[in-house]
PDB file of C-alpha atoms in Angstrom:
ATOM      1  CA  UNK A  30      15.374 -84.826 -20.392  1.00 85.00           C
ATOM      2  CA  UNK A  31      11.779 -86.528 -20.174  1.00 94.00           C
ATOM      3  CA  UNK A  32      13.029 -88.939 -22.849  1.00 96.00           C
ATOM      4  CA  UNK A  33      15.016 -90.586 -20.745  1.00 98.00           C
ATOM      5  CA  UNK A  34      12.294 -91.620 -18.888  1.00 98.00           C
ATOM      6  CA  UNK A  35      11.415 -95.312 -18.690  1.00 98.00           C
ATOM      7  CA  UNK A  36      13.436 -97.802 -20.881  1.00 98.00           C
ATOM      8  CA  UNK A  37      16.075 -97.377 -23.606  1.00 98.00           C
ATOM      9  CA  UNK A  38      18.402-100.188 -25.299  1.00 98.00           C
ATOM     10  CA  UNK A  39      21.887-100.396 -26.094  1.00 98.00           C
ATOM     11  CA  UNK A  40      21.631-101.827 -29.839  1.00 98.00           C
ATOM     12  CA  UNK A  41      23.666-104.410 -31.139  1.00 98.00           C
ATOM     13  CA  UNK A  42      26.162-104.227 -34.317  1.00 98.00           C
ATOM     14  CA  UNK A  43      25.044-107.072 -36.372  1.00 98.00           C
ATOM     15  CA  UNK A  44      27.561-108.409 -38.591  1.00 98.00           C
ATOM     16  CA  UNK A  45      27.469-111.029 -41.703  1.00 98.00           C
ATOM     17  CA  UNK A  46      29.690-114.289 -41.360  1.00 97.00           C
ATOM     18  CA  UNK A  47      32.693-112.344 -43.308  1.00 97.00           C
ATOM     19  CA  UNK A  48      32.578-109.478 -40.038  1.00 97.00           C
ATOM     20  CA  UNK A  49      31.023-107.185 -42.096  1.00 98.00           C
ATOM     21  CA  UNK A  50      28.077-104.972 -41.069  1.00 98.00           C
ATOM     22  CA  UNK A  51      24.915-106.332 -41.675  1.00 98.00           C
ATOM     23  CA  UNK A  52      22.600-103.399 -42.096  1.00 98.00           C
ATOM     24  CA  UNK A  53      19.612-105.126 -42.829  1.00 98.00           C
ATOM     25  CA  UNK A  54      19.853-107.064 -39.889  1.00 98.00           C
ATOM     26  CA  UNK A  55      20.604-104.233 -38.011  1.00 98.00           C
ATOM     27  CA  UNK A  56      17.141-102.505 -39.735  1.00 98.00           C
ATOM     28  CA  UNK A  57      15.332-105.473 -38.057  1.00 98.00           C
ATOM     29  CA  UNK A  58      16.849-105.461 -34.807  1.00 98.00           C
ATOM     30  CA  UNK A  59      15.603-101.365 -34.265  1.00 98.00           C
ATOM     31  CA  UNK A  60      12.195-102.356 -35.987  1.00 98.00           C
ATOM     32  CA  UNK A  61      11.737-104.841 -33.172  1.00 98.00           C
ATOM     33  CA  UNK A  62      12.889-102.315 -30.775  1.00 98.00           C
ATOM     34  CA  UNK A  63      10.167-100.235 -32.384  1.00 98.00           C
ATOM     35  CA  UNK A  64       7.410-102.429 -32.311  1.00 98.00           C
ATOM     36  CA  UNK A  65       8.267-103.952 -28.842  1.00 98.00           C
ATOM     37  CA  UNK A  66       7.461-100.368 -27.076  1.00 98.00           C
ATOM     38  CA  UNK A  67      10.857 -99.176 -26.476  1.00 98.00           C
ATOM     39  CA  UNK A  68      10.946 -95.505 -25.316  1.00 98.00           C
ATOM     40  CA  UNK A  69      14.856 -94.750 -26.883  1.00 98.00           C
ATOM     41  CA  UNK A  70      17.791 -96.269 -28.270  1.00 98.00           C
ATOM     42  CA  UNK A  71      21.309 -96.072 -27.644  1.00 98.00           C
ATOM     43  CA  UNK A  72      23.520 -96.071 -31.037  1.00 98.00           C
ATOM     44  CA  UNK A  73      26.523 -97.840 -30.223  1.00 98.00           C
ATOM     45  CA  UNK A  74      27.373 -98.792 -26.743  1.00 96.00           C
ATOM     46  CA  UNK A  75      29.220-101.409 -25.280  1.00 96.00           C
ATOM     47  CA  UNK A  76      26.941-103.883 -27.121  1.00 98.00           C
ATOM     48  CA  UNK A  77      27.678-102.188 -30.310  1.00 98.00           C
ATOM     49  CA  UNK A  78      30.524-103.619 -29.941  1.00 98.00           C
ATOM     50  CA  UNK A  79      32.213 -99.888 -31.033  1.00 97.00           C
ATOM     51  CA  UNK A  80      36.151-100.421 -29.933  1.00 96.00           C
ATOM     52  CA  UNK A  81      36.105-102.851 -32.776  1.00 97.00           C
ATOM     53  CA  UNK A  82      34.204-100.281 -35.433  1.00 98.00           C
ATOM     54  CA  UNK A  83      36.068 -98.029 -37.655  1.00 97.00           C
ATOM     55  CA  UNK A  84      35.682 -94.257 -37.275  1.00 96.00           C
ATOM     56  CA  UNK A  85      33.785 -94.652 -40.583  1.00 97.00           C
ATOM     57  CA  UNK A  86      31.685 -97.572 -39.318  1.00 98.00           C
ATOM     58  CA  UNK A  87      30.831 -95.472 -36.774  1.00 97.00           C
ATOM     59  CA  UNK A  88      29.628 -92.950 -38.762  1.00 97.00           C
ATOM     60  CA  UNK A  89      27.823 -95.100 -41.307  1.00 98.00           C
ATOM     61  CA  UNK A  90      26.039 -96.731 -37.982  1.00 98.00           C
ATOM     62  CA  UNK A  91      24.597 -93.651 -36.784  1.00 98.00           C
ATOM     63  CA  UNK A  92      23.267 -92.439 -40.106  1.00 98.00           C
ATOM     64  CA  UNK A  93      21.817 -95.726 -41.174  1.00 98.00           C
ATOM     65  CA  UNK A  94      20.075 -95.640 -37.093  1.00 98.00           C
ATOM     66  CA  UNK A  95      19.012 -92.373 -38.047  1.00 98.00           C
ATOM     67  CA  UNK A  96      17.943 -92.912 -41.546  1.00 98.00           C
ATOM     68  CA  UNK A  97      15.770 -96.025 -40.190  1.00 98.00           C
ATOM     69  CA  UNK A  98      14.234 -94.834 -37.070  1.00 98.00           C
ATOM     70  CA  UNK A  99      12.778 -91.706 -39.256  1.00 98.00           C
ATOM     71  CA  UNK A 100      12.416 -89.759 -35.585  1.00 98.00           C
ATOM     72  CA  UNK A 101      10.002 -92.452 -34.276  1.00 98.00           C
ATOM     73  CA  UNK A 102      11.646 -93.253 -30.808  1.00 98.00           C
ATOM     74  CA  UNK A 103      14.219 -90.164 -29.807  1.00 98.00           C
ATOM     75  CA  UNK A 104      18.007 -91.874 -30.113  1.00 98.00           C
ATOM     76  CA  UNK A 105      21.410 -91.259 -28.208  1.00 98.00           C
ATOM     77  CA  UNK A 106      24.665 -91.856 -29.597  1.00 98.00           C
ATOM     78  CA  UNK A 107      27.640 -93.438 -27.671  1.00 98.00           C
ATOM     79  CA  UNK A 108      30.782 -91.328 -28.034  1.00 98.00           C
ATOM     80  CA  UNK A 109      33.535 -92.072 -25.191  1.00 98.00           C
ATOM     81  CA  UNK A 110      36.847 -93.277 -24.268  1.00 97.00           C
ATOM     82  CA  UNK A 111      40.179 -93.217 -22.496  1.00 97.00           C
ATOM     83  CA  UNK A 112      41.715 -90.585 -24.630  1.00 98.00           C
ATOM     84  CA  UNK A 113      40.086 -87.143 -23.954  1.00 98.00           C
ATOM     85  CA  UNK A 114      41.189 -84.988 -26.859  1.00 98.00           C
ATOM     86  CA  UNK A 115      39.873 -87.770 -29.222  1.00 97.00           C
ATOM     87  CA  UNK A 116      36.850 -87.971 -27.539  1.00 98.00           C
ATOM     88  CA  UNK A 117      36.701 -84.347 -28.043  1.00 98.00           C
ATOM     89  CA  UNK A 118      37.486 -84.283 -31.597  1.00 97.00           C
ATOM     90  CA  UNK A 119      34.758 -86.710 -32.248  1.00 96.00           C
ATOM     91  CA  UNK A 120      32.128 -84.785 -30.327  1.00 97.00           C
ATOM     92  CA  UNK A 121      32.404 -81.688 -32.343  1.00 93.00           C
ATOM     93  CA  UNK A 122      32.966 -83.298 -35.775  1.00 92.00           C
ATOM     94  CA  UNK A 123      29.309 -85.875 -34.424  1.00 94.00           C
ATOM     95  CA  UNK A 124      26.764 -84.972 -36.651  1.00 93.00           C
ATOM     96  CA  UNK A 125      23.795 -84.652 -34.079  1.00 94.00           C
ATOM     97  CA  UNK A 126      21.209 -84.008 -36.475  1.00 93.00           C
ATOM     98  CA  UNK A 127      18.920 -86.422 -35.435  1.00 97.00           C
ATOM     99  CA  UNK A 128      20.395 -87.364 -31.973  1.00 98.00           C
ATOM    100  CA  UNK A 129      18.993 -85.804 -28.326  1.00 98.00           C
ATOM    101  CA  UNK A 130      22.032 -86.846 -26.540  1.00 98.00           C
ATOM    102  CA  UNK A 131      25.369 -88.376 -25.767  1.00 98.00           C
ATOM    103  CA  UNK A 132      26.455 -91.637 -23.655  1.00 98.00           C
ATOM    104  CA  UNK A 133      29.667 -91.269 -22.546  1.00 98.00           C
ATOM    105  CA  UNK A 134      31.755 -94.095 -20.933  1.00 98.00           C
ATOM    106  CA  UNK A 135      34.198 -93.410 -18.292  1.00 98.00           C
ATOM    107  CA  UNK A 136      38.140 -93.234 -18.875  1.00 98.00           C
ATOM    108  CA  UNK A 137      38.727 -96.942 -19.182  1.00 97.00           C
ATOM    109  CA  UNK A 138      42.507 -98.625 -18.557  1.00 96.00           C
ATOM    110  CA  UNK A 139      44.485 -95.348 -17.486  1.00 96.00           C
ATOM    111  CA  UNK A 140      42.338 -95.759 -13.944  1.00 97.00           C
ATOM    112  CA  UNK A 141      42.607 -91.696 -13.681  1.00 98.00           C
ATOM    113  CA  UNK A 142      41.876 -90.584 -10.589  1.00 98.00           C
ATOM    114  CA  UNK A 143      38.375 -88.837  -9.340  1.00 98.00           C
ATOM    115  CA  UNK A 144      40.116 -85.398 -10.082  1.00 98.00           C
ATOM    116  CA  UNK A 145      41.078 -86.977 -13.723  1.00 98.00           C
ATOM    117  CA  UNK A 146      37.628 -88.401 -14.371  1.00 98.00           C
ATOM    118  CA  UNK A 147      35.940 -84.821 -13.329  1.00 98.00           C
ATOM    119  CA  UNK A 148      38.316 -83.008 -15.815  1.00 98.00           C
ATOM    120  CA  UNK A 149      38.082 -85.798 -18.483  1.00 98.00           C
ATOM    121  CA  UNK A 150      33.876 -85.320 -17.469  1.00 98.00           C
ATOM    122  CA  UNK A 151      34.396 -81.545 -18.302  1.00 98.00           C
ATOM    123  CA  UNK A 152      36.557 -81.392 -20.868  1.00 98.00           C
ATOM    124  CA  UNK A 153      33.555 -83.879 -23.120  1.00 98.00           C
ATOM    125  CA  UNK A 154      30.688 -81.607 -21.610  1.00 98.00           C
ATOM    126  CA  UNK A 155      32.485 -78.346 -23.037  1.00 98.00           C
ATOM    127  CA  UNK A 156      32.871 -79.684 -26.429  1.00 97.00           C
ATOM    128  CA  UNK A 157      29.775 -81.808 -26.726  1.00 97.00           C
ATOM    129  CA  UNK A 158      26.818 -80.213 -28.801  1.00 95.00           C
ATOM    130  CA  UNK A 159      23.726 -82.369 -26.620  1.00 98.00           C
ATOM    131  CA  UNK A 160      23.455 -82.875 -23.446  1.00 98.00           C
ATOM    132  CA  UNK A 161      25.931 -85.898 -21.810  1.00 98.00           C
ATOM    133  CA  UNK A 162      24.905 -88.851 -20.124  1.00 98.00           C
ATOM    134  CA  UNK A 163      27.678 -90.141 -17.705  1.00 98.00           C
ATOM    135  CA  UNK A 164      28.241 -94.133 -18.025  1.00 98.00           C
ATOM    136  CA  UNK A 165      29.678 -95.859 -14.699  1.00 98.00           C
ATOM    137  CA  UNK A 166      30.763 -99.383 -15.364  1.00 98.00           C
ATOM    138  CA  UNK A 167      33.862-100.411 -13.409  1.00 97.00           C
ATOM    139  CA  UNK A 168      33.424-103.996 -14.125  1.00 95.00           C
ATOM    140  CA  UNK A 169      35.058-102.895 -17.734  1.00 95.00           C
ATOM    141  CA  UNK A 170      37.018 -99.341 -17.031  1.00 97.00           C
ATOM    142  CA  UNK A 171      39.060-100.254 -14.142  1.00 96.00           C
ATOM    143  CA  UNK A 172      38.047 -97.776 -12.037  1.00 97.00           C
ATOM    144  CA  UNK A 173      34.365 -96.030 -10.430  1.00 98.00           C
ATOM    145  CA  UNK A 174      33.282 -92.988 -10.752  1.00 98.00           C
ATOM    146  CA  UNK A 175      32.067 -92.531  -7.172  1.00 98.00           C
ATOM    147  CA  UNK A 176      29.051 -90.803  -5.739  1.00 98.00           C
ATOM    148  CA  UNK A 177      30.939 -87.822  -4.865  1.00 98.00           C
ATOM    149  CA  UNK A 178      32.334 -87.168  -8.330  1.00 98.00           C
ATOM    150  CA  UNK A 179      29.091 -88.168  -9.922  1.00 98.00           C
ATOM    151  CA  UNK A 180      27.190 -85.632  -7.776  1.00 98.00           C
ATOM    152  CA  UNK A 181      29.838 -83.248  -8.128  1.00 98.00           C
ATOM    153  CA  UNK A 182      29.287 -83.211 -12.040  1.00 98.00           C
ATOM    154  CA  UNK A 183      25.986 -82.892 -11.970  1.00 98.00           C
ATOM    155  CA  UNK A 184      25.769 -79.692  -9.583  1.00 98.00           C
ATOM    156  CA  UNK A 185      28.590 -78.565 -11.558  1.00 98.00           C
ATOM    157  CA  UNK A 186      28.192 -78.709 -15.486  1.00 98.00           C
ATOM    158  CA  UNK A 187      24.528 -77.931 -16.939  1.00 95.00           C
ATOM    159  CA  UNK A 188      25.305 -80.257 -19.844  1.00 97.00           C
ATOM    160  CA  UNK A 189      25.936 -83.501 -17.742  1.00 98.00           C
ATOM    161  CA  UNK A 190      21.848 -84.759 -17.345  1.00 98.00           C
ATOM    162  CA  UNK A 191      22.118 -88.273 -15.762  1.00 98.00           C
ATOM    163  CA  UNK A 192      24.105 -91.586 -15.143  1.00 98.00           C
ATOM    164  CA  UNK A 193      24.078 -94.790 -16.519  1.00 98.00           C
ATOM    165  CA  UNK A 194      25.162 -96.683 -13.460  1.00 98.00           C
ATOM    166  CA  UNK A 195      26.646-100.223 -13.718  1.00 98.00           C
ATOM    167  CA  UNK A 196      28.801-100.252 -10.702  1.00 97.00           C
ATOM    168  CA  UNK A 197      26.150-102.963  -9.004  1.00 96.00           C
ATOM    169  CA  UNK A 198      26.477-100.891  -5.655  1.00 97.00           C
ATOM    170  CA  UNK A 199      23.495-100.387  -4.076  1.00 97.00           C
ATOM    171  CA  UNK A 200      25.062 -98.068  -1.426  1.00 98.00           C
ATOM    172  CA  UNK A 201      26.374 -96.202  -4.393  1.00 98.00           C
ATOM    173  CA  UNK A 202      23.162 -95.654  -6.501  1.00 98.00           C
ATOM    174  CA  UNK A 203      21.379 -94.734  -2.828  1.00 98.00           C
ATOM    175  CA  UNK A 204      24.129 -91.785  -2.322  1.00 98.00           C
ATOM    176  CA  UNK A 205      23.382 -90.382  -6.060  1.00 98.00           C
ATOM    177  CA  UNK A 206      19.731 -90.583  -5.496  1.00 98.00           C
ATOM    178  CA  UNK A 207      20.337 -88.706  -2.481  1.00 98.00           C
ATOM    179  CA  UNK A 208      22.841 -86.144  -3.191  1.00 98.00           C
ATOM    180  CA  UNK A 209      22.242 -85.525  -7.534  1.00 98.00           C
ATOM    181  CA  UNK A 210      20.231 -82.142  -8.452  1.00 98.00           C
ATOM    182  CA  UNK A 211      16.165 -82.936  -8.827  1.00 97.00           C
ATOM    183  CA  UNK A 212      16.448 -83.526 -12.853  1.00 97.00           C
ATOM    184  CA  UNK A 213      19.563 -84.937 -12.913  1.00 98.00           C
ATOM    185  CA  UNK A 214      19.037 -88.799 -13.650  1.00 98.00           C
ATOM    186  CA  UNK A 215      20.013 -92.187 -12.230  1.00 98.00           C
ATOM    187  CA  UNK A 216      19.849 -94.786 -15.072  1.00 98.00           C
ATOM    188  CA  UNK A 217      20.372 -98.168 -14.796  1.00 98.00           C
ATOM    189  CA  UNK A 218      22.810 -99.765 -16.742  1.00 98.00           C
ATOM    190  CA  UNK A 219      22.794-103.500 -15.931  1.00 97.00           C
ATOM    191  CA  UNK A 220      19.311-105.768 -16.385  1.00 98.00           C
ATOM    192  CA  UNK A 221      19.297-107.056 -13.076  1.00 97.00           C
ATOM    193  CA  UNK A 222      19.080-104.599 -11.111  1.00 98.00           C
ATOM    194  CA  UNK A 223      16.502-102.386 -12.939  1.00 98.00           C
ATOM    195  CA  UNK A 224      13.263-103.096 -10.973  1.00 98.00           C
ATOM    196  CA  UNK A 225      15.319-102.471  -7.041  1.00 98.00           C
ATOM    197  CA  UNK A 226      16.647 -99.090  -9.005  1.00 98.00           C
ATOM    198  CA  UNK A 227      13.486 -98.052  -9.941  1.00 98.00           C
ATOM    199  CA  UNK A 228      12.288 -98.877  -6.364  1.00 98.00           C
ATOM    200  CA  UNK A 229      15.098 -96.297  -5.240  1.00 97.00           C
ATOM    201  CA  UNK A 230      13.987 -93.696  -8.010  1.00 98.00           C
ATOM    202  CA  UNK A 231      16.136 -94.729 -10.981  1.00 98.00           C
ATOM    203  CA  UNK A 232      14.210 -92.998 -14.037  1.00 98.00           C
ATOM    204  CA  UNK A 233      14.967 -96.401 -16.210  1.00 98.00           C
ATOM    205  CA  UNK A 234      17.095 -98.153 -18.134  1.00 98.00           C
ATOM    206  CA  UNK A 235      19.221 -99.223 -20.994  1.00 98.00           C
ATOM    207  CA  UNK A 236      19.112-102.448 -21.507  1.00 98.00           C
ATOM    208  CA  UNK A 237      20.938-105.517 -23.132  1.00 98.00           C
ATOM    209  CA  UNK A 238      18.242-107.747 -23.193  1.00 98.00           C
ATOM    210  CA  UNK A 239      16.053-106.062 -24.445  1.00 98.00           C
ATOM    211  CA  UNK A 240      17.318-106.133 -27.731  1.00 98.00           C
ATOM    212  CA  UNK A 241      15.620-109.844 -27.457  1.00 98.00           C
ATOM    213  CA  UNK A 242      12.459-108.756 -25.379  1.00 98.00           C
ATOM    214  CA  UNK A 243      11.892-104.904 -25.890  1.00 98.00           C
ATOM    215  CA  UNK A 244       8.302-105.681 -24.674  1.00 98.00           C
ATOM    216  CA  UNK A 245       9.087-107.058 -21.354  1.00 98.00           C
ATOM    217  CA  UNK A 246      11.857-104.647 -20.909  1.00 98.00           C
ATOM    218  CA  UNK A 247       9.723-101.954 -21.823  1.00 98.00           C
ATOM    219  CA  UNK A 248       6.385-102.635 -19.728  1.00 98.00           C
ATOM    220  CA  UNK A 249       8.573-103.758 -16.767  1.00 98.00           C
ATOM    221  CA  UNK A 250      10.073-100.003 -16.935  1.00 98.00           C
ATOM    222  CA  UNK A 251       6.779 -98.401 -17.721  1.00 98.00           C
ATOM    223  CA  UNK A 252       4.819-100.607 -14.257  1.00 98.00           C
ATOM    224  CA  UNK A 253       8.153 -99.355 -12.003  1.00 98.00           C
ATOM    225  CA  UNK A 254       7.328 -95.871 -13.165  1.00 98.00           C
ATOM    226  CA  UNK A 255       3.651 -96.248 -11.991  1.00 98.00           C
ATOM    227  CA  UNK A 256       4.467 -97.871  -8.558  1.00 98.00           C
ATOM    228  CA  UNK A 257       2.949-101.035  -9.968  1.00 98.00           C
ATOM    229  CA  UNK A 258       5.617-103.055  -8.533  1.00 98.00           C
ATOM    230  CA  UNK A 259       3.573-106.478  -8.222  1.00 98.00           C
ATOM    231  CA  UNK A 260       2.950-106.217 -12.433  1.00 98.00           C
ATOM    232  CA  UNK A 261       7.200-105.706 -12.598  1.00 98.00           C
ATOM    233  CA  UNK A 262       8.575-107.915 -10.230  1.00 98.00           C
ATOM    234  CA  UNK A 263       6.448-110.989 -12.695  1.00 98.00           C
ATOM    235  CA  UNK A 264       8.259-109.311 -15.657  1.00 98.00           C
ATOM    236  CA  UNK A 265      11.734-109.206 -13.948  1.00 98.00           C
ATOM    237  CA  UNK A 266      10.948-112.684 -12.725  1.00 98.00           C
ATOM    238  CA  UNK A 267      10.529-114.056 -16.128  1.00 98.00           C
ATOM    239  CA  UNK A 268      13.270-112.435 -17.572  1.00 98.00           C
ATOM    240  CA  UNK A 269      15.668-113.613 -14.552  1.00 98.00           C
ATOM    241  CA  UNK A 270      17.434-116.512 -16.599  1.00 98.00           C
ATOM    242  CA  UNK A 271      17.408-115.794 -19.816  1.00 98.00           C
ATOM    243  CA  UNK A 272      19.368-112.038 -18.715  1.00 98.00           C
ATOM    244  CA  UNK A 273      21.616-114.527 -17.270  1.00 98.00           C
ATOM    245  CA  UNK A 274      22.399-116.162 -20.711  1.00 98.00           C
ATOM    246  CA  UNK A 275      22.881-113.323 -22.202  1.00 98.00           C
ATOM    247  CA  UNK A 276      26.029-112.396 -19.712  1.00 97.00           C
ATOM    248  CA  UNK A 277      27.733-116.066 -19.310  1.00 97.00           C
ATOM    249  CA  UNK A 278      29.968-116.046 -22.379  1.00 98.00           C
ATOM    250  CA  UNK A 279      29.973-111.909 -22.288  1.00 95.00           C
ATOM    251  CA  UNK A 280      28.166-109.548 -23.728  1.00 97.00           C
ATOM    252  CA  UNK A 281      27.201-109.087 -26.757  1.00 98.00           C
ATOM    253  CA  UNK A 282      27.731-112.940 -27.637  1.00 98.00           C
ATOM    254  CA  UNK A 283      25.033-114.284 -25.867  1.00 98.00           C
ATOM    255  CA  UNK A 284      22.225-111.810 -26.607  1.00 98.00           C
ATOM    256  CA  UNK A 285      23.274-112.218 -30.382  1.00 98.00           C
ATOM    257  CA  UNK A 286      22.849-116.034 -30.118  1.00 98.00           C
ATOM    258  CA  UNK A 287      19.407-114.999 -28.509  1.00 98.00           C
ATOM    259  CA  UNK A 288      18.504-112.382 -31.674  1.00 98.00           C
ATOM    260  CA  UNK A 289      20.026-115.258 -34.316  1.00 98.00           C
ATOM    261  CA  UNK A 290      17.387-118.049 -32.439  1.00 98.00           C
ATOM    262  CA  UNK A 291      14.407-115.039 -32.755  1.00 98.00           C
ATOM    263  CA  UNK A 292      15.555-114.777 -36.710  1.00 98.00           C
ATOM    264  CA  UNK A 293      16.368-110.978 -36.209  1.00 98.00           C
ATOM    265  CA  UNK A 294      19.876-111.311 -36.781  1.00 98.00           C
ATOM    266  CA  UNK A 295      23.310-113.163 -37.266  1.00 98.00           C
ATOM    267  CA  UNK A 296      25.472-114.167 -34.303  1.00 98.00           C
ATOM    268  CA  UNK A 297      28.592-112.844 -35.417  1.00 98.00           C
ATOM    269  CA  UNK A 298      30.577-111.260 -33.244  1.00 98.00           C
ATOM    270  CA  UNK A 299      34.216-109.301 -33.927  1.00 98.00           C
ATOM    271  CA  UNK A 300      37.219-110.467 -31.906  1.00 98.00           C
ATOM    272  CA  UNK A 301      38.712-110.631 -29.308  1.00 98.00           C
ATOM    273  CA  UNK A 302      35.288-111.788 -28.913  1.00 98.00           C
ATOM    274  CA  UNK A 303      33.678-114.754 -29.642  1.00 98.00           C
ATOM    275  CA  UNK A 304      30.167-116.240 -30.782  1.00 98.00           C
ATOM    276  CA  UNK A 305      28.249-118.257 -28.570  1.00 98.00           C
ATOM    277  CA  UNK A 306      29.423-121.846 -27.546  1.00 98.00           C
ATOM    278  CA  UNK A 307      27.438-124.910 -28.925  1.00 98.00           C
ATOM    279  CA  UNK A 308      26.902-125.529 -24.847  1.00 98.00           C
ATOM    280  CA  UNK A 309      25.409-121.749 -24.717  1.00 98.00           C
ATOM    281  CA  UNK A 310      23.391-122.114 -27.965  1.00 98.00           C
ATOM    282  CA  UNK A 311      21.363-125.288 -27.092  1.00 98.00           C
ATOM    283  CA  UNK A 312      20.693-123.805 -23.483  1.00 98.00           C
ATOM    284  CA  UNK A 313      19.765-120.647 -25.021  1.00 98.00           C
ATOM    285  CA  UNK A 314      17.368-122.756 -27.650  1.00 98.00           C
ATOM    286  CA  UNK A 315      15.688-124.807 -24.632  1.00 98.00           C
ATOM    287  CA  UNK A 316      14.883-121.575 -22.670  1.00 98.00           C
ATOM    288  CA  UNK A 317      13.153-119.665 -25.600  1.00 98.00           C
ATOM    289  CA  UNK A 318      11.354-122.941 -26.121  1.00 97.00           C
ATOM    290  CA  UNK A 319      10.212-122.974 -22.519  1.00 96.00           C
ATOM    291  CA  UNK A 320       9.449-119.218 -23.209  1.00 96.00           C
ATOM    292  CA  UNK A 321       7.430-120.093 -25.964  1.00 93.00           C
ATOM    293  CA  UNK A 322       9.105-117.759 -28.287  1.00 92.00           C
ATOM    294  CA  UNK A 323      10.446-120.361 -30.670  1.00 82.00           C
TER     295      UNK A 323
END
């Protein structure tokens, strides 16, 4: 899976004030992506914002993503959950057309146990037509997939190609580098720690912010790739507080407010969540000025 080399984003769902889809906006948003450098994108992830989309919203998402990136940039679809046989069902009815692979997000709020994630891990590799990339995020399932189950997977089942880890263990991403197959892939899944991943051998990223600042994102992933760690560390220096902002009033909310002060797109957000403060927007409008980007 070369394509997963270097760095991917996890698009946002732009929405109009009525909660709505905004497809235009959502046209700009992968245009930036585009034109910013970014080696893939993710279709509805977390920051899609997809447990509040309609099975039909889903679908409509993915064909407009299609439809718009025209096979420029290769493009992975997020299809998980905590129910297994639905996650089946909706792997084998995906149409993956235009699609390389599959993001799947750990069980989340059953906390199954390492045997249950390995089955549940199984059970979506059997039925799903593209290769499956694993997504580790404990900080919203409830529960890690550990080293041992991760590595276990990936010796295991052909179809499972690579992590996206956002457990923020470095003794955890250390034990996958050290015990996954050669092309299996550690992938970072949390902005912060993508230049000391890529240090350990991480092949990349998806990232949040770089919905905002595909560039950086991308060129920051492209110098960790070529051991030009000086050119990086400036790049994940720069983009230190303004990932930050992006995370204090939860995610997607503040890198929307970021895209709506760029003029990409809206900052609507679907509860349970909410848009970004007044307190969040003005910060986020001083450090874009002090960016220069506004």
């Amino acid at each position: 899976m070369n394509e997963l080399y270097g760095a991917g984003v996890a698009l946002v769902t732009p929405f109009h004030s009525d909660g709505s889809i905004d497809f235009d906006g959502l046209g700009r948003v992968i245009e930036h992506q585009i034109k910013g450098g970014m080696d893939y994108l993710v279709s509805l992830g977390t920051t899609g914002e997809t447990a509040t989309l309609t099975a039909n919203e889903r679908k409509a998402v993915w064909k407009f993503t299609a439809e718009t990136v025209a096979g420029r940039v290769p493009l992975i679809a997020g299809i998980g959950g905590n129910n297994t046989a639905e996650v089946v069902d909706q792997l084998q009815t995906f149409d993956r057309q235009d699609y390389i692979a599959v993001l799947s997000v750990s069980p989340y709020y059953n906390k199954p146990t390492q045997e249950g994630i390995y089955r549940h891990y199984k059970a979506v590799a059997a039925a799903s037509p593209l290769p499956v990339v694993l997504y580790n995020v404990p900080g919203r399932t409830g529960s890690n997939v550990s080293p041992e189950t991760t590595a276990r997977l990936a010796h295991e089942v052909d179809n499972i190609v690579a992590t996206k880890e956002a457990s923020g263990s470095f003794d955890q991403f250390s034990k996958i580098m050290r015990d996954k197959p050669e092309d299996f892939l550690l992938i970072s899944g949390d902005d912060p720690a993508t230049l000391p991943m890529m240090a350990l051998g991480a092949a990349g990223t998806i990232s949040v912010v770089g919905n905002a600042f595909p560039s950086d994102v991308a060129q920051l992933a492209k110098h960790c790739l070529e051991n030009n760690y000086e050119e990086a560390r400036k790049i994940h220096s720069k983009l230190i507080r303004i990932t930050e902002l992006c995370f204090v009033e939860g995610n997607p909310a503040g890198v929307k407010e970021i895209l709506n002060q760029l003029g990409i797109c809206g900052a609507t957000v679907r509860l349970p969540l909410v848009a970004a403060s007044e307190w969040l927007s003005e910060i986020v409008q001083t450090e874009l000025q002090a960016m220069a980007v506004v």
